[in-house]
Structures are given as C-alpha cells and as structure tokens.
PDB file of C-alpha atoms in Angstrom:
ATOM      1  CA  MET A 180      -5.931 -12.269  -9.138  1.00 76.00           C
ATOM      2  CA  GLN A 181      -4.983 -10.098  -6.175  1.00 84.00           C
ATOM      3  CA  THR A 182      -3.749  -6.528  -6.349  1.00 91.00           C
ATOM      4  CA  LYS A 183      -1.371  -5.005  -3.798  1.00 93.00           C
ATOM      5  CA  ILE A 184      -1.834  -1.364  -2.824  1.00 94.00           C
ATOM      6  CA  ARG A 185       0.900   0.339  -0.793  1.00 95.00           C
ATOM      7  CA  PHE A 186       0.125   3.413   1.316  1.00 95.00           C
ATOM      8  CA  PHE A 187       2.541   6.164   2.337  1.00 94.00           C
ATOM      9  CA  SER A 188       2.085   9.119   4.678  1.00 93.00           C
ATOM     10  CA  VAL A 189       3.617  12.272   3.206  1.00 92.00           C
ATOM     11  CA  THR A 190       4.405  15.728   4.545  1.00 91.00           C
ATOM     12  CA  PHE A 191       5.701  18.609   2.438  1.00 89.00           C
ATOM     13  CA  ASP A 192       6.493  22.280   2.776  1.00 86.00           C
ATOM     14  CA  PHE A 193       3.506  23.659   0.877  1.00 85.00           C
ATOM     15  CA  HIS A 194      -0.120  24.008   1.992  1.00 85.00           C
ATOM     16  CA  GLY A 195      -2.446  21.093   1.253  1.00 83.00           C
ATOM     17  CA  HIS A 196      -4.865  23.265  -0.718  1.00 86.00           C
ATOM     18  CA  GLU A 197      -2.084  23.762  -3.292  1.00 88.00           C
ATOM     19  CA  LEU A 198      -1.943  20.049  -4.091  1.00 90.00           C
ATOM     20  CA  ILE A 199      -4.304  20.079  -7.075  1.00 91.00           C
ATOM     21  CA  SER A 200      -2.647  23.054  -8.764  1.00 92.00           C
ATOM     22  CA  ARG A 201       0.802  21.555  -8.218  1.00 92.00           C
ATOM     23  CA  VAL A 202      -0.240  18.197  -9.690  1.00 92.00           C
ATOM     24  CA  LYS A 203      -1.656  19.982 -12.740  1.00 93.00           C
ATOM     25  CA  ALA A 204       1.524  22.008 -13.165  1.00 93.00           C
ATOM     26  CA  ALA A 205       3.756  18.939 -12.758  1.00 92.00           C
ATOM     27  CA  SER A 206       1.825  17.005 -15.420  1.00 92.00           C
ATOM     28  CA  GLN A 207       2.213  19.914 -17.850  1.00 92.00           C
ATOM     29  CA  ARG A 208       5.880  20.384 -17.008  1.00 91.00           C
ATOM     30  CA  ALA A 209       6.794  16.687 -17.266  1.00 88.00           C
ATOM     31  CA  PRO A 210       4.129  14.965 -19.424  1.00 88.00           C
ATOM     32  CA  GLU A 211       6.528  12.120 -20.175  1.00 88.00           C
ATOM     33  CA  ASN A 212       6.640  11.243 -16.448  1.00 89.00           C
ATOM     34  CA  ILE A 213       3.213  12.205 -15.103  1.00 91.00           C
ATOM     35  CA  VAL A 214      -0.105  11.540 -16.847  1.00 92.00           C
ATOM     36  CA  LEU A 215      -3.266  12.681 -15.089  1.00 91.00           C
ATOM     37  CA  ALA A 216      -6.193  10.273 -14.896  1.00 90.00           C
ATOM     38  CA  ASP A 217      -8.574  12.181 -12.602  1.00 90.00           C
ATOM     39  CA  LEU A 218      -8.740  15.269 -10.399  1.00 89.00           C
ATOM     40  CA  ASP A 219     -11.200  15.978  -7.601  1.00 88.00           C
ATOM     41  CA  GLU A 220     -10.788  19.517  -6.339  1.00 86.00           C
ATOM     42  CA  THR A 221     -13.539  19.201  -3.722  1.00 84.00           C
ATOM     43  CA  ARG A 222     -11.829  16.238  -2.034  1.00 85.00           C
ATOM     44  CA  VAL A 223      -8.323  17.470  -2.886  1.00 87.00           C
ATOM     45  CA  SER A 224      -7.259  14.252  -4.578  1.00 90.00           C
ATOM     46  CA  ALA A 225      -5.604  13.300  -7.838  1.00 92.00           C
ATOM     47  CA  SER A 226      -5.190   9.999  -9.664  1.00 93.00           C
ATOM     48  CA  LEU A 227      -2.320   9.708 -12.102  1.00 93.00           C
ATOM     49  CA  TYR A 228       0.096   7.408 -13.857  1.00 93.00           C
ATOM     50  CA  LEU A 229       3.742   7.851 -12.982  1.00 91.00           C
ATOM     51  CA  PHE A 230       6.383   6.625 -15.430  1.00 88.00           C
ATOM     52  CA  HIS A 231       9.564   5.848 -13.536  1.00 78.00           C
ATOM     53  CA  PRO A 232      12.837   4.613 -15.113  1.00 77.00           C
ATOM     54  CA  ARG A 233      14.481   1.519 -13.665  1.00 75.00           C
ATOM     55  CA  LYS A 234      17.487  -0.560 -14.619  1.00 75.00           C
ATOM     56  CA  ILE A 235      17.281  -4.327 -14.951  1.00 74.00           C
ATOM     57  CA  SER A 236      19.894  -6.959 -15.754  1.00 78.00           C
ATOM     58  CA  ILE A 237      19.468  -9.201 -18.774  1.00 79.00           C
ATOM     59  CA  ALA A 238      21.514 -12.171 -19.956  1.00 79.00           C
ATOM     60  CA  ARG A 239      22.756 -12.626 -23.491  1.00 80.00           C
ATOM     61  CA  ARG A 240      24.205 -15.874 -24.864  1.00 80.00           C
ATOM     62  CA  ASP A 241      26.634 -15.692 -27.783  1.00 76.00           C
ATOM     63  CA  ALA A 242      27.252 -18.290 -30.505  1.00 77.00           C
ATOM     64  CA  ASP A 243      29.782 -20.076 -28.304  1.00 74.00           C
ATOM     65  CA  GLY A 244      27.280 -20.430 -25.490  1.00 75.00           C
ATOM     66  CA  GLU A 245      28.983 -17.889 -23.255  1.00 81.00           C
ATOM     67  CA  VAL A 246      26.550 -15.830 -21.139  1.00 79.00           C
ATOM     68  CA  THR A 247      27.120 -12.161 -20.469  1.00 81.00           C
ATOM     69  CA  TRP A 248      25.023  -9.823 -18.356  1.00 82.00           C
ATOM     70  CA  GLU A 249      24.216  -6.243 -19.137  1.00 78.00           C
ATOM     71  CA  SER A 250      22.160  -3.506 -17.572  1.00 79.00           C
ATOM     72  CA  VAL A 251      19.296  -1.988 -19.561  1.00 75.00           C
ATOM     73  CA  GLU A 252      16.802   0.706 -18.667  1.00 77.00           C
ATOM     74  CA  THR A 253      13.071   0.083 -18.576  1.00 77.00           C
ATOM     75  CA  LEU A 254      10.034   2.074 -17.495  1.00 78.00           C
ATOM     76  CA  ASP A 255       7.647   1.221 -14.685  1.00 80.00           C
ATOM     77  CA  ARG A 256       4.118   2.572 -15.020  1.00 88.00           C
ATOM     78  CA  VAL A 257       2.689   3.030 -11.537  1.00 90.00           C
ATOM     79  CA  ALA A 258      -0.948   3.947 -10.874  1.00 92.00           C
ATOM     80  CA  VAL A 259      -0.821   6.481  -8.052  1.00 93.00           C
ATOM     81  CA  LYS A 260      -3.399   8.396  -6.062  1.00 93.00           C
ATOM     82  CA  ILE A 261      -2.504  11.291  -3.791  1.00 93.00           C
ATOM     83  CA  HIS A 262      -5.036  12.946  -1.506  1.00 90.00           C
ATOM     84  CA  MET A 263      -5.238  14.939   1.689  1.00 86.00           C
ATOM     85  CA  SER A 264      -6.332  13.045   4.780  1.00 82.00           C
ATOM     86  CA  LYS A 265      -7.240  14.484   8.176  1.00 73.00           C
ATOM     87  CA  LYS A 266      -3.577  14.732   9.228  1.00 75.00           C
ATOM     88  CA  ASN A 267      -1.428  14.817   6.100  1.00 85.00           C
ATOM     89  CA  ALA A 268      -1.226  13.641   2.514  1.00 90.00           C
ATOM     90  CA  VAL A 269      -1.548   9.979   1.585  1.00 93.00           C
ATOM     91  CA  ILE A 270      -0.075   8.348  -1.495  1.00 94.00           C
ATOM     92  CA  SER A 271      -1.444   4.989  -2.606  1.00 93.00           C
ATOM     93  CA  ALA A 272       0.303   2.991  -5.335  1.00 93.00           C
ATOM     94  CA  VAL A 273      -1.079  -0.047  -7.147  1.00 91.00           C
ATOM     95  CA  ASN A 274       1.322  -2.951  -7.739  1.00 88.00           C
ATOM     96  CA  SER A 275       4.284  -0.616  -7.350  1.00 87.00           C
ATOM     97  CA  PRO A 276       7.976  -1.590  -7.493  1.00 82.00           C
ATOM     98  CA  ARG A 277       9.589  -2.688  -4.234  1.00 82.00           C
ATOM     99  CA  SER A 278      11.690   0.437  -4.189  1.00 83.00           C
ATOM    100  CA  SER A 279       9.926   3.654  -3.237  1.00 86.00           C
ATOM    101  CA  LYS A 280      12.081   5.830  -5.503  1.00 86.00           C
ATOM    102  CA  PHE A 281       9.017   6.534  -7.631  1.00 88.00           C
ATOM    103  CA  ILE A 282       7.683   8.638  -4.749  1.00 91.00           C
ATOM    104  CA  ASP A 283      10.874  10.716  -4.767  1.00 90.00           C
ATOM    105  CA  SER A 284      10.320  11.246  -8.488  1.00 89.00           C
ATOM    106  CA  LEU A 285       6.746  12.458  -7.925  1.00 91.00           C
ATOM    107  CA  MET A 286       7.486  14.612  -4.893  1.00 91.00           C
ATOM    108  CA  SER A 287      10.484  16.284  -6.521  1.00 90.00           C
ATOM    109  CA  GLU A 288       8.142  17.471  -9.288  1.00 90.00           C
ATOM    110  CA  LEU A 289       5.499  18.655  -6.824  1.00 92.00           C
ATOM    111  CA  CYS A 290       7.854  20.324  -4.357  1.00 90.00           C
ATOM    112  CA  LEU A 291      10.269  21.841  -6.915  1.00 89.00           C
ATOM    113  CA  GLY A 292      13.300  21.592  -4.659  1.00 84.00           C
ATOM    114  CA  GLY A 293      11.330  22.020  -1.440  1.00 88.00           C
ATOM    115  CA  ARG A 294      11.439  19.659   1.489  1.00 91.00           C
ATOM    116  CA  TYR A 295       9.266  16.586   1.912  1.00 92.00           C
ATOM    117  CA  PHE A 296       9.165  13.424   3.991  1.00 93.00           C
ATOM    118  CA  TYR A 297       7.349  10.144   3.501  1.00 93.00           C
ATOM    119  CA  GLU A 298       7.084   6.814   5.258  1.00 93.00           C
ATOM    120  CA  SER A 299       4.999   3.654   4.975  1.00 93.00           C
ATOM    121  CA  MET A 300       1.637   4.184   6.613  1.00 92.00           C
ATOM    122  CA  GLU A 301       1.023   2.027   9.669  1.00 91.00           C
ATOM    123  CA  ILE A 302      -2.077  -0.144   9.408  1.00 93.00           C
ATOM    124  CA  ASP A 303      -2.987  -1.155  12.962  1.00 91.00           C
ATOM    125  CA  GLU A 304      -5.653  -3.457  14.363  1.00 90.00           C
ATOM    126  CA  ASN A 305      -7.928  -0.543  15.245  1.00 92.00           C
ATOM    127  CA  LEU A 306      -7.991   0.664  11.629  1.00 92.00           C
ATOM    128  CA  ILE A 307      -8.515  -2.881  10.355  1.00 93.00           C
ATOM    129  CA  LYS A 308     -11.475  -3.508  12.659  1.00 92.00           C
ATOM    130  CA  LYS A 309     -13.076  -0.226  11.603  1.00 93.00           C
ATOM    131  CA  HIS A 310     -12.757  -1.206   7.970  1.00 93.00           C
ATOM    132  CA  VAL A 311     -14.062  -4.779   8.187  1.00 92.00           C
ATOM    133  CA  SER A 312     -17.063  -3.506  10.150  1.00 93.00           C
ATOM    134  CA  LYS A 313     -18.189  -1.726   6.962  1.00 91.00           C
ATOM    135  CA  PHE A 314     -19.141  -5.065   5.383  1.00 91.00           C
ATOM    136  CA  ASP A 315     -22.013  -7.465   6.023  1.00 91.00           C
ATOM    137  CA  ALA A 316     -19.792 -10.129   7.607  1.00 91.00           C
ATOM    138  CA  ALA A 317     -16.082 -10.506   8.360  1.00 91.00           C
ATOM    139  CA  ARG A 318     -14.144 -13.597   9.442  1.00 93.00           C
ATOM    140  CA  LEU A 319     -10.456 -13.616  10.362  1.00 93.00           C
ATOM    141  CA  VAL A 320      -8.914 -16.584   8.531  1.00 94.00           C
ATOM    142  CA  SER A 321      -5.149 -15.997   8.728  1.00 94.00           C
ATOM    143  CA  ALA A 322      -2.739 -14.063  10.946  1.00 94.00           C
ATOM    144  CA  LYS A 323       1.004 -13.491  11.171  1.00 94.00           C
ATOM    145  CA  VAL A 324       2.272 -12.176  14.499  1.00 92.00           C
ATOM    146  CA  ARG A 325       5.683 -11.618  16.085  1.00 91.00           C
ATOM    147  CA  ASP A 326       7.534 -10.361  19.147  1.00 90.00           C
ATOM    148  CA  PHE A 327       5.496 -12.305  21.706  1.00 87.00           C
ATOM    149  CA  ALA A 328       7.365 -13.655  24.731  1.00 86.00           C
ATOM    150  CA  VAL A 329       8.153 -17.366  24.657  1.00 85.00           C
ATOM    151  CA  TYR A 330      10.277 -17.307  27.787  1.00 85.00           C
ATOM    152  CA  GLU A 331      12.710 -14.832  29.350  1.00 85.00           C
ATOM    153  CA  GLY A 332      14.973 -13.400  26.682  1.00 85.00           C
ATOM    154  CA  ALA A 333      13.222 -15.157  23.800  1.00 91.00           C
ATOM    155  CA  VAL A 334      10.485 -13.948  21.471  1.00 88.00           C
ATOM    156  CA  GLY A 335       8.624 -15.777  18.741  1.00 88.00           C
ATOM    157  CA  ARG A 336       6.723 -15.340  15.507  1.00 89.00           C
ATOM    158  CA  PHE A 337       4.201 -17.564  13.793  1.00 89.00           C
ATOM    159  CA  GLU A 338       1.427 -17.799  11.219  1.00 92.00           C
ATOM    160  CA  VAL A 339      -1.893 -19.466  11.891  1.00 91.00           C
ATOM    161  CA  THR A 340      -4.607 -20.161   9.319  1.00 93.00           C
ATOM    162  CA  SER A 341      -8.089 -21.638   9.515  1.00 91.00           C
ATOM    163  CA  LYS A 342     -10.790 -21.653   6.854  1.00 87.00           C
ATOM    164  CA  ASN A 343     -13.291 -21.942   9.724  1.00 89.00           C
ATOM    165  CA  GLY A 344     -12.076 -18.654  11.194  1.00 89.00           C
ATOM    166  CA  LEU A 345      -9.762 -17.631  14.037  1.00 90.00           C
ATOM    167  CA  MET A 346     -10.694 -16.323  17.469  1.00 85.00           C
ATOM    168  CA  ASP A 347     -10.322 -12.598  18.112  1.00 79.00           C
ATOM    169  CA  GLU A 348      -7.257 -13.239  20.262  1.00 82.00           C
ATOM    170  CA  ILE A 349      -5.763 -15.228  17.320  1.00 87.00           C
ATOM    171  CA  ALA A 350      -4.387 -17.955  19.626  1.00 84.00           C
ATOM    172  CA  PRO A 351      -5.109 -18.891  23.284  1.00 85.00           C
ATOM    173  CA  PHE A 352      -1.521 -18.381  24.445  1.00 83.00           C
ATOM    174  CA  LEU A 353      -1.554 -14.771  23.140  1.00 84.00           C
ATOM    175  CA  ARG A 354      -4.488 -13.726  25.308  1.00 84.00           C
ATOM    176  CA  GLY A 355      -3.397 -10.833  27.523  1.00 83.00           C
ATOM    177  CA  LYS A 356       0.157 -10.839  26.158  1.00 85.00           C
ATOM    178  CA  PHE A 357       2.074  -8.312  24.107  1.00 88.00           C
ATOM    179  CA  TYR A 358       2.631  -9.066  20.419  1.00 88.00           C
ATOM    180  CA  ARG A 359       2.885  -7.273  17.099  1.00 91.00           C
ATOM    181  CA  VAL A 360       0.770  -8.033  14.057  1.00 91.00           C
ATOM    182  CA  ASP A 361       2.541  -8.493  10.730  1.00 94.00           C
ATOM    183  CA  SER A 362      -0.605  -9.196   8.703  1.00 95.00           C
ATOM    184  CA  LEU A 363      -4.255 -10.197   9.035  1.00 95.00           C
ATOM    185  CA  THR A 364      -6.376 -11.818   6.324  1.00 95.00           C
ATOM    186  CA  TYR A 365     -10.159 -11.588   6.466  1.00 94.00           C
ATOM    187  CA  GLU A 366     -12.854 -13.270   4.459  1.00 93.00           C
ATOM    188  CA  LEU A 367     -15.432 -10.562   3.845  1.00 92.00           C
ATOM    189  CA  THR A 368     -19.015 -11.046   2.730  1.00 89.00           C
ATOM    190  CA  HIS A 369     -20.960  -8.168   1.235  1.00 85.00           C
ATOM    191  CA  LYS A 370     -24.026  -8.066  -0.988  1.00 83.00           C
ATOM    192  CA  PHE A 371     -23.975 -11.812  -1.722  1.00 82.00           C
ATOM    193  CA  SER A 372     -20.267 -11.779  -2.612  1.00 85.00           C
ATOM    194  CA  SER A 373     -17.329 -13.217  -0.630  1.00 87.00           C
ATOM    195  CA  PHE A 374     -13.696 -12.224  -1.037  1.00 89.00           C
ATOM    196  CA  LEU A 375     -10.374 -12.068   0.815  1.00 92.00           C
ATOM    197  CA  ILE A 376      -8.421  -9.014   1.925  1.00 94.00           C
ATOM    198  CA  THR A 377      -5.000  -9.023   3.573  1.00 95.00           C
ATOM    199  CA  TYR A 378      -3.865  -6.079   5.695  1.00 96.00           C
ATOM    200  CA  SER A 379      -0.136  -5.656   6.314  1.00 95.00           C
ATOM    201  CA  SER A 380       1.028  -3.544   9.238  1.00 93.00           C
ATOM    202  CA  SER A 381       3.863  -2.229   7.057  1.00 90.00           C
ATOM    203  CA  GLY A 382       1.399  -0.240   4.973  1.00 93.00           C
ATOM    204  CA  SER A 383      -0.258  -2.331   2.284  1.00 95.00           C
ATOM    205  CA  ILE A 384      -3.425  -4.253   1.529  1.00 95.00           C
ATOM    206  CA  LYS A 385      -4.045  -7.065  -0.961  1.00 94.00           C
ATOM    207  CA  ILE A 386      -7.470  -7.402  -2.508  1.00 91.00           C
ATOM    208  CA  ASN A 387      -9.109  -9.226  -5.375  1.00 86.00           C
ATOM    209  CA  ASP A 388      -9.107  -7.244  -8.630  1.00 83.00           C
ATOM    210  CA  THR A 389     -12.840  -7.657  -9.129  1.00 84.00           C
ATOM    211  CA  HIS A 390     -13.645  -6.123  -5.723  1.00 83.00           C
ATOM    212  CA  MET A 391     -11.134  -3.272  -5.639  1.00 84.00           C
ATOM    213  CA  ASP A 392     -13.699  -0.605  -6.546  1.00 82.00           C
ATOM    214  CA  MET A 393     -15.818  -1.749  -3.609  1.00 81.00           C
ATOM    215  CA  ILE A 394     -13.077  -2.089  -0.998  1.00 85.00           C
ATOM    216  CA  LEU A 395     -10.542   0.654  -1.715  1.00 86.00           C
ATOM    217  CA  PRO A 396     -12.789   3.749  -1.400  1.00 86.00           C
ATOM    218  CA  SER A 397     -14.126   2.610   1.970  1.00 88.00           C
ATOM    219  CA  PHE A 398     -10.574   2.087   3.247  1.00 90.00           C
ATOM    220  CA  GLU A 399      -9.341   5.453   1.993  1.00 87.00           C
ATOM    221  CA  LYS A 400     -12.136   7.242   3.858  1.00 86.00           C
ATOM    222  CA  LEU A 401     -10.778   5.900   7.151  1.00 88.00           C
ATOM    223  CA  ILE A 402      -7.176   7.037   6.769  1.00 84.00           C
TER     224      ILE A 402
END
C-alpha cells in the first residue's frame, strides 16, 4: 500500500528558534486538537497528530424508501511534521485531506493571531535527481508532462510508462524543448530491496508503506 505525503513551505512572524516552545505550548493549550508524538530540539522539528473537524454528507433512507441527506461532523487525524529547513519551515502531512484547512488550524495555534503564509512546496527535477542518487540504483518508469509545444498556439500533455525504463529526456520529441513535469515515478533499488516512488511537482510524494522510514528522512534532508 502506498502512502502520500504532502509538503508545504511555511513562513510566519516569529523566529524559527521559537518553533519547539510554541508547539509545546499549543499542545498544552489545545490537547484535544494537537497531540505531540516527538520533539527534536537540536534539529528544530516536531512530529504531532492534528485532529481537525470536517463535515461530511450522509444519506438516510426512511421506511418508505425516501432518501434524505444530512451533514454530520467528523474528525480527521492527520500525522504532521514541522521542521525548519535552510530557508523556512516545512510542514509534511501523511495521507492528509484534500483541503489544507488543517494547516490553518495548526498555524493559528502556533501564531496566536500573528501572520503566516503557506503554499505547496515545489518538487522540481533537480531535487528529484538529488534524491534518487541517494539509492543504489534508480530507473525512471513513468512520467507525466505538460505544456510542450505541439505546433504554434497549441500545447500538449501526456503520460508515458515503461517497465523497462524511460530515457532521461522522457521522449525523443521533448529533447531540447520546453515542458513542465507533473509527476515522475522511479523504481529504486537499495540494499537488495526494490520499490516505487512517485514525485509530484505540486508538492507530494507517494511511497510504499514498508519503505517510508528509509525514504522520507533522506528526502527531508534535501529540502
């Protein structure tokens, strides 16, 4: 089973060295919303569980067979890590909801009315190549690209997959041309184990559950 981890770049109006103390204070102030799992003061990072309310629609059928819909509130439990990188703070969330409102919930507790800004972290080809080079062998097996010129005034997008591996240029007609990468999937081999990892330019990676402890720390060190 694959796990999706989303990454966000965050800036806020307090100094980065205050992060640990603010996370501690937030967990004590709102223990029903924030539960600490781990703190590392030397690396200025914190792992926690964030409980975020969300409304969902459910259907009820009465004795006559008539269906009615109603809105009920549920709780999402999101595993979150926040740490300071070279440039700013990075939040990573495991299998998070599509909406990013859970980040607003966390940052409002940390900033206490102060200003903050976050956006999906860009994962570019340079970062991807640095990461896959950390493993014994890497083979590009699938790619989604877009915005390459087909002819004047027209651009295209496509996905290409090969279990035998793709060329570095992805496809011959892309060589030397401008295009944007949506996602790249690599088959990695490391210490007699093979597994897949998908990098999305919009700020997420998908990895196999059994290899997450091997892959995730090496990726986080690069961002």
